[in-house]
Coordinates of C-alpha atoms and ligand atoms in Angstrom, one line a residue:
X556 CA -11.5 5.9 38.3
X557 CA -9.7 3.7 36.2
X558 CA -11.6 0.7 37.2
X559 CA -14.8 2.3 35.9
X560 CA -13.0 3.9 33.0
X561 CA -11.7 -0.7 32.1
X562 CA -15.3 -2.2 32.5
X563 CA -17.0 1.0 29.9
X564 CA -14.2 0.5 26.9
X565 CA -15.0 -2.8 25.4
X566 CA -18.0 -1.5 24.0
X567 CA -17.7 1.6 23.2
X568 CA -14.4 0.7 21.1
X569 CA -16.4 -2.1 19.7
X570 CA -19.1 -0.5 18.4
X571 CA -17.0 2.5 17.6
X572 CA -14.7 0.6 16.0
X573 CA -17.5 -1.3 13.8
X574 CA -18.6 1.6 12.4
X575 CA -15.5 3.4 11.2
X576 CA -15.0 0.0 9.1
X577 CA -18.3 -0.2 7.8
X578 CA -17.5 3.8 6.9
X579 CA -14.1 3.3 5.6
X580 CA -12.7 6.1 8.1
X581 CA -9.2 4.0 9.7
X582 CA -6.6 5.2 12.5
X583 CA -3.5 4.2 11.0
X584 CA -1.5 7.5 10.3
X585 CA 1.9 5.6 9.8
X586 CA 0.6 5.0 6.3
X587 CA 1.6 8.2 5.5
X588 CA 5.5 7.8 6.3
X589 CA 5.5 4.0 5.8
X590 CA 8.8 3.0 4.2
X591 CA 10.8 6.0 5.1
X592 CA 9.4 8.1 2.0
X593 CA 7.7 11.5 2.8
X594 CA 3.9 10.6 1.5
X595 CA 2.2 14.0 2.1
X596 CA 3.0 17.4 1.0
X597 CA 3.2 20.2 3.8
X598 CA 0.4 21.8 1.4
X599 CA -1.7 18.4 1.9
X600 CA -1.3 18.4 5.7
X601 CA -2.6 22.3 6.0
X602 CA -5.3 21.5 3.9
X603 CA -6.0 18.3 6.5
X604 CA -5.4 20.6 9.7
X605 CA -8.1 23.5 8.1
X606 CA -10.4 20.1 7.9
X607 CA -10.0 19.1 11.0
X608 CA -10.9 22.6 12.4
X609 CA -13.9 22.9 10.9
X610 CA -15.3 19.7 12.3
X611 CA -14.3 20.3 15.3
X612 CA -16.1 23.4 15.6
X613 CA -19.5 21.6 16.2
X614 CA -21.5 22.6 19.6
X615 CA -21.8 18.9 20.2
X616 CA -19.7 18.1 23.7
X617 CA -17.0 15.2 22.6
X618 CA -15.3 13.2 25.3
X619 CA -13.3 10.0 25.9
X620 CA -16.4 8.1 27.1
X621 CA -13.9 5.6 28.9
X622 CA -11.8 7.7 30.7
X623 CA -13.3 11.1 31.8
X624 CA -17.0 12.3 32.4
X625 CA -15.6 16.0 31.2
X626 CA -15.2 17.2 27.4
X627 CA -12.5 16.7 25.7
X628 CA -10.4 20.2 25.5
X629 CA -11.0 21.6 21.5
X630 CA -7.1 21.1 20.9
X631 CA -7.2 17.2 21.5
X632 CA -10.3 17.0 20.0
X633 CA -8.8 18.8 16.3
X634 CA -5.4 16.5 16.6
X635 CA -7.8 13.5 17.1
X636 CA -9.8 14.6 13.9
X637 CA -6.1 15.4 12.1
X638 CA -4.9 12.2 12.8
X639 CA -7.8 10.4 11.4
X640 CA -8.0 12.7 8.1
X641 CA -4.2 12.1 7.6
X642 CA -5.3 8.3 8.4
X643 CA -8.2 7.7 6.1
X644 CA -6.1 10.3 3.4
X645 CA -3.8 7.7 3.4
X646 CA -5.7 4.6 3.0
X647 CA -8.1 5.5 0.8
X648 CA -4.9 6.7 -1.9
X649 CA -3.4 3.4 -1.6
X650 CA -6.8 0.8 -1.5
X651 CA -8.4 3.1 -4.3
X652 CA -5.9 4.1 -5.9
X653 CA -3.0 2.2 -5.9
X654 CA -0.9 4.4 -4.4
X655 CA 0.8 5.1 -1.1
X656 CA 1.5 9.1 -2.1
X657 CA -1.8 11.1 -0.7
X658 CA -4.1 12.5 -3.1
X659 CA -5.3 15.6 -3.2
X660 CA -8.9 13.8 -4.1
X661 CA -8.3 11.6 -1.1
X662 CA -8.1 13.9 1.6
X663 CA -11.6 16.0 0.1
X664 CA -13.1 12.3 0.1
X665 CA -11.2 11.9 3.8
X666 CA -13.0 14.7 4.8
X667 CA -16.7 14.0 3.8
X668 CA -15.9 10.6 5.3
X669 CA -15.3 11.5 8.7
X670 CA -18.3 14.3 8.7
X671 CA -20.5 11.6 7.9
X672 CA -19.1 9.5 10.6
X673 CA -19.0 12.1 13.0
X674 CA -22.5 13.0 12.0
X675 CA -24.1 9.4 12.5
X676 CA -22.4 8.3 15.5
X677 CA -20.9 11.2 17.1
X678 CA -17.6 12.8 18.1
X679 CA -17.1 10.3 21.0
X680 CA -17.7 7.1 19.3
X681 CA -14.3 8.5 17.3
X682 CA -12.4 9.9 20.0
X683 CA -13.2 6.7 22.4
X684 CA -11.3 4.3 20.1
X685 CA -9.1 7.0 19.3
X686 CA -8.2 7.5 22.9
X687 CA -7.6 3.8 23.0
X688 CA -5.2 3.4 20.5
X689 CA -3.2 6.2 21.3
X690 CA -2.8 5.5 24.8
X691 CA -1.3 1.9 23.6
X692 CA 0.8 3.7 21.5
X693 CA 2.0 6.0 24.3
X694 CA 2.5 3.5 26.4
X695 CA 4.1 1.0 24.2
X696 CA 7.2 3.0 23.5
X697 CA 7.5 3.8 27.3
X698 CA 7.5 0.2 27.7
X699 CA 10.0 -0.8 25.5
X700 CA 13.0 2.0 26.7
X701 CA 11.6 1.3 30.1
X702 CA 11.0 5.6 30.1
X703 CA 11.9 8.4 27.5
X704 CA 13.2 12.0 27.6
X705 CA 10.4 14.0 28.4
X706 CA 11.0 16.1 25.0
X707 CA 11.0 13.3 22.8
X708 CA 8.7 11.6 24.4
X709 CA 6.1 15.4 23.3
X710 CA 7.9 15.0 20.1
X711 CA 6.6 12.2 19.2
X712 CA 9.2 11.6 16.9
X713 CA 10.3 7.6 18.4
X714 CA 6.5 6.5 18.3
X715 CA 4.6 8.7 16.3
X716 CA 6.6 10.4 13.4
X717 CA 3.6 11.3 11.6
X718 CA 2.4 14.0 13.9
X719 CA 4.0 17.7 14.0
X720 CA 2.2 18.9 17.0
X721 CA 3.4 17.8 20.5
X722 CA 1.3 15.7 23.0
X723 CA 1.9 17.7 25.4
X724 CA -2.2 17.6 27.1
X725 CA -1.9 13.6 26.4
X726 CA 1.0 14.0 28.4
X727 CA -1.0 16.5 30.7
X728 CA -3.6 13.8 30.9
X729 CA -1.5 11.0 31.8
X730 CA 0.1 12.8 34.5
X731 CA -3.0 14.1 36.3
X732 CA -4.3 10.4 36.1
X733 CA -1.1 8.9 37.5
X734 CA -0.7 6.8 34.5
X735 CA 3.0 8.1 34.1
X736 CA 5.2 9.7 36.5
X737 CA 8.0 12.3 35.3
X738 CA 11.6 10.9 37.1
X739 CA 14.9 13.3 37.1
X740 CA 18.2 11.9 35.8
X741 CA 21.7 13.4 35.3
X742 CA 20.3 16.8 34.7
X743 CA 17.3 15.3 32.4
X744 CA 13.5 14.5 32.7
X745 CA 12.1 11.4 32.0
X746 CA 8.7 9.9 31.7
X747 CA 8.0 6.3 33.2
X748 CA 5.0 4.2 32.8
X749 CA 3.8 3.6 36.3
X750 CA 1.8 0.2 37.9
X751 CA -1.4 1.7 36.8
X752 CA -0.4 2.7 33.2
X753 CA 0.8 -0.8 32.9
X754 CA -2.5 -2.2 33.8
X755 CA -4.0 0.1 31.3
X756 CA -1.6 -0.6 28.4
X757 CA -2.8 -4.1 28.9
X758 CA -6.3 -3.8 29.1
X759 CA -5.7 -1.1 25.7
X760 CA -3.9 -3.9 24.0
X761 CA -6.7 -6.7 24.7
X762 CA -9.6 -4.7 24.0
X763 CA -8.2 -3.4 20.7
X764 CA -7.0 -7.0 19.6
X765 CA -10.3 -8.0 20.4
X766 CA -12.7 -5.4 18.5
X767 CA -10.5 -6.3 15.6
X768 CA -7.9 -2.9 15.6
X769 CA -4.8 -5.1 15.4
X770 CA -5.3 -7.4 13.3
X771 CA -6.6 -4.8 10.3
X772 CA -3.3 -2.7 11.5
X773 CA -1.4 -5.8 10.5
X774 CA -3.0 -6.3 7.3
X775 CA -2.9 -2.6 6.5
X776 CA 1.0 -2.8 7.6
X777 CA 1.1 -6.1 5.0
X778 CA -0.4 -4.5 2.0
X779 CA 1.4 -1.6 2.3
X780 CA 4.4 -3.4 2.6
X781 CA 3.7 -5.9 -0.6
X782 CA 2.5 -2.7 -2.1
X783 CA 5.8 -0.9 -2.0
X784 CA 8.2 -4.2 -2.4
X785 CA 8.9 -4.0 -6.5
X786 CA 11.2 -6.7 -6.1
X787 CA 9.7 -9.4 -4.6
X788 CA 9.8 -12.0 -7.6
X789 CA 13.6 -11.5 -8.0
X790 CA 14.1 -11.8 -4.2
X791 CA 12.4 -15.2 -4.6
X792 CA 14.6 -15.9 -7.6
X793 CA 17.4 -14.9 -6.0
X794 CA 17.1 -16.9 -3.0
X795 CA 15.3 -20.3 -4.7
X796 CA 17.2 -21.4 -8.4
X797 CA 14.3 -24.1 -8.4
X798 CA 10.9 -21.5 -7.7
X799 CA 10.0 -21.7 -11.8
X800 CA 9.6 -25.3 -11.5
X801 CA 7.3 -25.2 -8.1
X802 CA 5.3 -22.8 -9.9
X803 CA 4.8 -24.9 -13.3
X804 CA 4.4 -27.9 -10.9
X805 CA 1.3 -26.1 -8.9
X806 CA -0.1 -25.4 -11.8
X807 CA 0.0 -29.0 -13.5
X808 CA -1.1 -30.2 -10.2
X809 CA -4.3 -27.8 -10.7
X810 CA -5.7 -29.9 -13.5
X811 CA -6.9 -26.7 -14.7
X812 CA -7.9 -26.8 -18.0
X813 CA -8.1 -25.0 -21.3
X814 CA -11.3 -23.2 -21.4
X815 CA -12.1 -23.5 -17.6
X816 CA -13.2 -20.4 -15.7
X817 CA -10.4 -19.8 -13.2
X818 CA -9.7 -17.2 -10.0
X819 CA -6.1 -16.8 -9.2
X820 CA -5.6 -15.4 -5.1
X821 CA -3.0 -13.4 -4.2
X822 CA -1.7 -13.0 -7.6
X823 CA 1.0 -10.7 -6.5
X824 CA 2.9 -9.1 -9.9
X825 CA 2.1 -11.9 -11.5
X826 CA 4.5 -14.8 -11.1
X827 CA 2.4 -17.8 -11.4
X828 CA -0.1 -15.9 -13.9
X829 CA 2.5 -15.4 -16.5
X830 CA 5.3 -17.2 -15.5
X831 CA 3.7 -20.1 -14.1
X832 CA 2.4 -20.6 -17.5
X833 CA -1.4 -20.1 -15.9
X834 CA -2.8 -17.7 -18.5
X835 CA -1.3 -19.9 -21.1
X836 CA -3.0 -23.0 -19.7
X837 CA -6.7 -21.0 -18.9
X838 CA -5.9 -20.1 -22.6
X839 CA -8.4 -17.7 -24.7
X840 CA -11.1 -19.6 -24.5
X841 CA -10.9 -19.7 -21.1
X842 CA -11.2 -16.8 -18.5
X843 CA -9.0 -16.2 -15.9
X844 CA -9.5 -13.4 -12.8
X845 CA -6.0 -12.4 -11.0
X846 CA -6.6 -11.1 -8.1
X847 CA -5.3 -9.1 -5.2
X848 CA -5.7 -7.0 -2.3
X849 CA -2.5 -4.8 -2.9
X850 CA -3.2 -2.1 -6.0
X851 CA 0.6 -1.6 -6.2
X852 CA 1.1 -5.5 -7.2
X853 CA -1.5 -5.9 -9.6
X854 CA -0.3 -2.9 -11.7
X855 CA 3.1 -4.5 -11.6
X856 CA 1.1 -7.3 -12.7
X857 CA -1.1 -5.2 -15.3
X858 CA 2.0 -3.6 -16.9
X859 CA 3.6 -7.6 -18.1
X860 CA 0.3 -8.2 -19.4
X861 CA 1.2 -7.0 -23.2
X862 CA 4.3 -8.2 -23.1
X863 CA 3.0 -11.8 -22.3
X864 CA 0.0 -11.0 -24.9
X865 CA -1.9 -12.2 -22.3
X866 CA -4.8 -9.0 -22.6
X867 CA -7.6 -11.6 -21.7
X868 CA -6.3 -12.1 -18.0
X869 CA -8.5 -9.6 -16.4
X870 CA -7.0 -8.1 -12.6
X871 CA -8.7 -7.1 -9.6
X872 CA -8.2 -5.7 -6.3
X873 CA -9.4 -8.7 -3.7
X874 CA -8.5 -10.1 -0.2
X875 CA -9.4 -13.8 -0.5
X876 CA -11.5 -13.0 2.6
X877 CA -13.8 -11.4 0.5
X878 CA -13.8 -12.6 -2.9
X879 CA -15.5 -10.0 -4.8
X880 CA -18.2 -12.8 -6.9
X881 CA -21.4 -14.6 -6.5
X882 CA -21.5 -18.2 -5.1
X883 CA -20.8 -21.1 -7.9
X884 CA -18.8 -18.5 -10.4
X885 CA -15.6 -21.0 -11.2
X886 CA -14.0 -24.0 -12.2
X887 CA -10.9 -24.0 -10.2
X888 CA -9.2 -21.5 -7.7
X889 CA -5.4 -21.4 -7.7
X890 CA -3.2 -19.0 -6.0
X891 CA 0.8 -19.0 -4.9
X892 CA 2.0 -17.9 -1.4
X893 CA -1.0 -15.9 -0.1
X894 CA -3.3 -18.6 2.1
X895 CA -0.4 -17.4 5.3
X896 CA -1.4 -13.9 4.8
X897 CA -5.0 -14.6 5.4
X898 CA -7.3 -15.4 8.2
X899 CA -7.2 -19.0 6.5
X900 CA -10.7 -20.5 8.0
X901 CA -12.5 -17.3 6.4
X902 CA -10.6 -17.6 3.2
X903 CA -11.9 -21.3 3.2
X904 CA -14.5 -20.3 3.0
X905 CA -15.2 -18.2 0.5
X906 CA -13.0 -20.1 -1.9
X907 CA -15.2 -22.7 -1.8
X908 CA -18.7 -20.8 -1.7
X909 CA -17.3 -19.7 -5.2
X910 CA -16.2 -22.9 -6.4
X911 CA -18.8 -24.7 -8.8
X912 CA -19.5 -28.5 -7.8
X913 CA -16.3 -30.7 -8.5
X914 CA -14.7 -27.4 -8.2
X915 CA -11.0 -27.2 -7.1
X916 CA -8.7 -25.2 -5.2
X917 CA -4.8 -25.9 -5.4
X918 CA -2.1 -23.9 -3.6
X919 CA 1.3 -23.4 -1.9
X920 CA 1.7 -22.4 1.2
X921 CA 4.4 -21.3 3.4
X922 CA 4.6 -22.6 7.2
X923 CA 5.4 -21.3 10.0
X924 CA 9.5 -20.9 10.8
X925 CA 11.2 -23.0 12.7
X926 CA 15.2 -22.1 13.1
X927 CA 16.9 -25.3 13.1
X928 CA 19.8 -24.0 11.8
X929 CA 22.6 -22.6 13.5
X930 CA 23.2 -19.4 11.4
X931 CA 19.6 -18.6 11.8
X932 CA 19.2 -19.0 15.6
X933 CA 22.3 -16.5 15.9
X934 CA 21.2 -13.9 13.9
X935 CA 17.5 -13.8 14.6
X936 CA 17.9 -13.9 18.3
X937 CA 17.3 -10.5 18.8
X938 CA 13.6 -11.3 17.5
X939 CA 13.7 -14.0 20.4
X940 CA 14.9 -12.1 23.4
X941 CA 12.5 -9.5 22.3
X942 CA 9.6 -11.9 22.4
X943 CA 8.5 -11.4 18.8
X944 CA 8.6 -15.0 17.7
X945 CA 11.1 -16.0 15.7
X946 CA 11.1 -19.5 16.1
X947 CA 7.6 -19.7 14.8
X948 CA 5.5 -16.8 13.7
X949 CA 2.1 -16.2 14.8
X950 CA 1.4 -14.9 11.5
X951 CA 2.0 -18.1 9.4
X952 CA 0.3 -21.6 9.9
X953 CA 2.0 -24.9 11.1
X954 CA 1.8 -28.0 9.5
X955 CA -1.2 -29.2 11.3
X956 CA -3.8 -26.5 10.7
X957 CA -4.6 -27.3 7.1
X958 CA -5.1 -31.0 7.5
X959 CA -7.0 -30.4 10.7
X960 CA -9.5 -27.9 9.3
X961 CA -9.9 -28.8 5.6
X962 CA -12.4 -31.7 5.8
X963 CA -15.0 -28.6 6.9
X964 CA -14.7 -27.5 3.6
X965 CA -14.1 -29.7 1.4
X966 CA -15.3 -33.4 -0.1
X967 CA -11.2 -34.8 -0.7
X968 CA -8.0 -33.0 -0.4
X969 CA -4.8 -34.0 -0.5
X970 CA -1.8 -32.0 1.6
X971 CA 1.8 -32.9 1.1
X972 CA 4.5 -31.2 3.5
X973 CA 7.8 -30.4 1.4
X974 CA 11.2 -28.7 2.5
X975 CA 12.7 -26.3 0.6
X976 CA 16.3 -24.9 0.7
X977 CA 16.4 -21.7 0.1
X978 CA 19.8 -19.4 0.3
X979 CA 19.8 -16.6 2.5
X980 CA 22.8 -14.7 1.8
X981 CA 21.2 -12.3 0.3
X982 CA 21.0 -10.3 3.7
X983 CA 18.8 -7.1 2.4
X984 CA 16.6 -9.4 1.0
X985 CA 16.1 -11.8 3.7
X986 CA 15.8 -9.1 6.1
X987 CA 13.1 -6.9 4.1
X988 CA 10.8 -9.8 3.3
X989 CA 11.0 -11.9 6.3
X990 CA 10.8 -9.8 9.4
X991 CA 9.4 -6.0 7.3
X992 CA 6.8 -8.0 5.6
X993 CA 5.9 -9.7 9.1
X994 CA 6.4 -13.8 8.0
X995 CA 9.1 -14.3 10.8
X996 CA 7.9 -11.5 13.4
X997 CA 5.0 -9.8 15.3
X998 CA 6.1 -6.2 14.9
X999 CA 2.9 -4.9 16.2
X1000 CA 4.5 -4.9 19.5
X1001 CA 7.2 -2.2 19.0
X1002 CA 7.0 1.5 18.5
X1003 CA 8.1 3.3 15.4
X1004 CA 11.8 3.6 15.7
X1005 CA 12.5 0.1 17.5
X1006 CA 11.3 -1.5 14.4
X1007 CA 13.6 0.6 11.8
X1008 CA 16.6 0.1 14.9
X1009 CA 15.8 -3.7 14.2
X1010 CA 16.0 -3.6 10.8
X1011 CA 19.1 -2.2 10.9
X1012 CA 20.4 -4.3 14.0
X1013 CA 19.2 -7.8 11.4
X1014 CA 21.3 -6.2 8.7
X1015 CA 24.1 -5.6 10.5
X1016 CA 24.1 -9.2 11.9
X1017 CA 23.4 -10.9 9.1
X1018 CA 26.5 -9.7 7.7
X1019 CA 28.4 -10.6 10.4
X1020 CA 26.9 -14.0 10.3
X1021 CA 28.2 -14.1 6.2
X1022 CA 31.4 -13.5 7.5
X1023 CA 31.2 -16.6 10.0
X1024 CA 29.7 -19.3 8.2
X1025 CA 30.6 -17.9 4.9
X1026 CA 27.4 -17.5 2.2
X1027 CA 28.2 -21.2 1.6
X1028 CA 26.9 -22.6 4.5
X1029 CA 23.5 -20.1 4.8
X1030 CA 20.7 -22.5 3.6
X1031 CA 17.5 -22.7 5.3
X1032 CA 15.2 -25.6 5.0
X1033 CA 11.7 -24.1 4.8
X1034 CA 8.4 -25.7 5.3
X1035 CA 6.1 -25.7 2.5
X1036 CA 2.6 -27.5 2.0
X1037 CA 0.5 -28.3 -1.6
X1038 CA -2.7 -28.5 -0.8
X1039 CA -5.4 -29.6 -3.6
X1040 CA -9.1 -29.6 -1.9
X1041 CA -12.3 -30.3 -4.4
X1042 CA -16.2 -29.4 -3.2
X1043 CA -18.8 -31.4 -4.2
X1044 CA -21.8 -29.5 -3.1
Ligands
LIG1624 C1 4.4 -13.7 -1.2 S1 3.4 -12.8 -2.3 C2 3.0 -14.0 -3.6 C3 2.7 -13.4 -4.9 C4 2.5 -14.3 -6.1 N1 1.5 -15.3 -5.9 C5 3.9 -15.0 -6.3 O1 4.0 -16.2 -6.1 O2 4.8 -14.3 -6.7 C6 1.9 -12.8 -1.4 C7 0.7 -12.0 -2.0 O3 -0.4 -12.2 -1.2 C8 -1.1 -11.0 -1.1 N2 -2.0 -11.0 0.0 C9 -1.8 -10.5 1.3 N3 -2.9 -10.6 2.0 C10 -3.9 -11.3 1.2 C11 -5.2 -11.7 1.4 N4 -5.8 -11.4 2.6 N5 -5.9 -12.3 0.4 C12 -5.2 -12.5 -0.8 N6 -3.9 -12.2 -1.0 C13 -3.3 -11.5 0.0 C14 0.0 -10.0 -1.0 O4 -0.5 -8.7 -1.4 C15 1.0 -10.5 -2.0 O5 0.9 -10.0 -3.3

């Protein structure tokens, strides 16, 4: 059975998988408790439950086309459709909206959203990928405790705090298919992943990495996270005295010129617009686009603008994947800090299909870490022993891959490495921007409550570690590129 059920999945999560991103319906339900913050009323999630009833009440038979030839029972089938309500509730408030609390328009939009889907493609194109993702899930946090309380592990509560109904069939389902095995302790029941729901975590996790699931869950987890830190220019400040004069110096590097038509990437709240002196350089002649993908920046961003009378700076919601303008549209493209966050080669791209001829693109980025210093190996090696990459992350690029790839995209460039020192004795800070907003770690890797247990372990470390080497002595030298790349075309 379960060699059948690996051959079938790749598809049918592929195509399934396609489809709910060309239909904007997502399975990501931590959105709605992200950051510890209740996002949904109780109201909300009746309203979502109702929903999910009534679409569930169709004659068509849904199944989990990889795993089982019989229908799925009705009650899986609702919680599959709640799940992906609360999911796509929650998205759609934060990428149209701005914000992270659920809307009550959201969820009716939610709703029409998934009856379409449904409608086009079918319950078990949605409860196929489903399937797959939660049976990662499931299996994830098994694999981390090495096996959980049987109540908790129906609860939900370690892996997947969002739900109030227990998985008890999943549980059901895993059982009857030997995936898990239940083991008594002192008095208690556990559930243990066995050889065969090992196998299957690992075929989960490579068939979702490769239709695309993780990496949007990544970005999703990014945005959110850059959506919800209001601090992040006075973290920077805090931990780098010398930041205003790398941002002046990137744009003087620019040659950007008054009157020019310019697209900022990644603009964040705004640093190098306004304090970067970019408006004032674009001037009002000039037009200058800020851009980026998380709403909750750019109305940071939006609210400075009168204070820096800078009302011709227009703002927009972008990923630099996907730059929102026709081919040839600008003069220059600049943008601080955001080229790690992207998949750079499809950036590239698109920064240059919209760059005019002798058009340029100028930027910072951040590398990749490497923990040379003492302090830093000590207090991140949790990160290590947990294989999460803390030396360098998979997330940010090494010093190679610019130079290596650039010549593909543009007619000259230049790349200059630099080191930075920044201090991090700010321990909160550190902590929140480094490993929460994924530079330093893969977090994808760890249920719910082992990330917020690492958070906390990296807090209480890194003050321990103050107390060693005294805030003196906490400097990291950080790897940073300026890259300036012109098209001739
Ligand atoms: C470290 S902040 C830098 C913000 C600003 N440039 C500054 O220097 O203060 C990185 C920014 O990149 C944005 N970002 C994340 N993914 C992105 C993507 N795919 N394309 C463009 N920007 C992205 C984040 O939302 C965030 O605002």
């Amino acid at each position: 059975m379960i060699s059948r059920i690996q051959e079938d999945a790749v598809s049918v999560v592929q195509s399934g998988f396609e489809k709910m991103i060309e239909q904007q319906v997502v399975i990501a339900p931590w959105l709605a408790v992200s950051h510890g913050e209740k996002r949904i009323s109780d109201n909300q999630k009746r309203r979502l439950r109702q929903f999910a009833q009534e679409l569930s009440l169709s004659d068509e038979e849904v199944k989990v086309l990889w795993l089982d030839s019989r229908p799925l029972n009705p009650v899986t089938r609702e919680r599959a459709y709640y799940e992906t309500l609360l999911s796509t509730a929650a998205y759609l408030s934060y990428m149209r909206l701005g914000t992270l609390v659920v809307t009550d328009e959201m969820i009716s939009v939610s709703n029409s959203l998934l009856r379409q889907y449904l409608h086009e493609n079918g319950g078990s194109a949605l409860t196929s990928v489903y399937g797959r993702v939660m049976t990662y899930l499931n299996a994830q946090v098994l694999r981390y405790y090495g096996r959980l309380q049987e109540d908790i592990f129906i609860s939900g509560q370690w892996h997947r705090p969002w739900i109030d109904h227990p998985i008890d069939s999943e549980l059901e389902t895993a059982l009857q298919y030997e995936l898990v095995q239940r083991v008594q302790s002192d008095g208690q029941t556990y559930i243990e992943l066995t050889n065969q729901g090992e196998e299957l975590y690992q075929a989960c996790r490579d068939d979702l990495q490769k239709c695309g699931y993780i990496q949007q869950s990544e970005q999703l987890m990014r945005i959110a996270n850059f959506t919800s830190m209001d601090d992040y220019e006075q973290m920077m400040e805090r931990a780098m005295a010398d930041i205003q004069i790398h941002r002046n110096t990137l744009v003087q590097s620019s040659d950007i010129k008054p009157s020019m038509k310019v697209l900022e990437l990644g603009c964040g709240a705004g640093a190098l617009t306004f304090k970067g002196g970019l408006f004032q350089t674009v001037g009002t002649n000039g037009q200058l686009i800020a851009t980026d993908p998380a709403p909750g920046m750019l109305e940071r961003a939006r609210n400075r603008q009168s204070s820096y009378g800078a009302e011709n700076v227009q703002f927009q919601q972008a990923a630099a994947e996907k730059i929102p303008f026709s081919g040839s549209t600008f003069d220059a493209v600049i943008g601080m800090f955001f080229l790690q966050f992207t998949n750079v080669p499809q950036a590239l791209k698109e920064i240059t299909r919209v760059l005019r001829p002798n058009g340029t693109f100028t930027t910072l980025v951040g590398l990749g870490y490497s923990h040379q210093e003492e302090f830093l190996k000590e207090w991140f090696e949790p990160l290590s022993t947990k294989g999460l990459t803390a030396e360098s992350s998979v997330n940010l690029p090494d010093e190679n891959l610019l130079p290596s790839i650039a010549g593909e995209y543009f007619s000259t460039y230049d790349c200059e490495t630099q080191e930075w020192l920044f201090d991090f004795s700010q321990i909160e800070d550190v902590v929140k921007f480094n490993v929460q907003a994924g530079a330093m770690a893969d977090l994808n890797g760890l249920p719910w409550a082992a990330r917020n247990e690492l958070f906390e372990e990296l807090i209480e470390r890194g003050y321990k570690i103050k107390a060693k080497y005294g805030a003196d002595a906490m400097k990291h030298v950080h790897k940073v590129q300026l890259f300036k790349g012109t098209v001739t075309k």
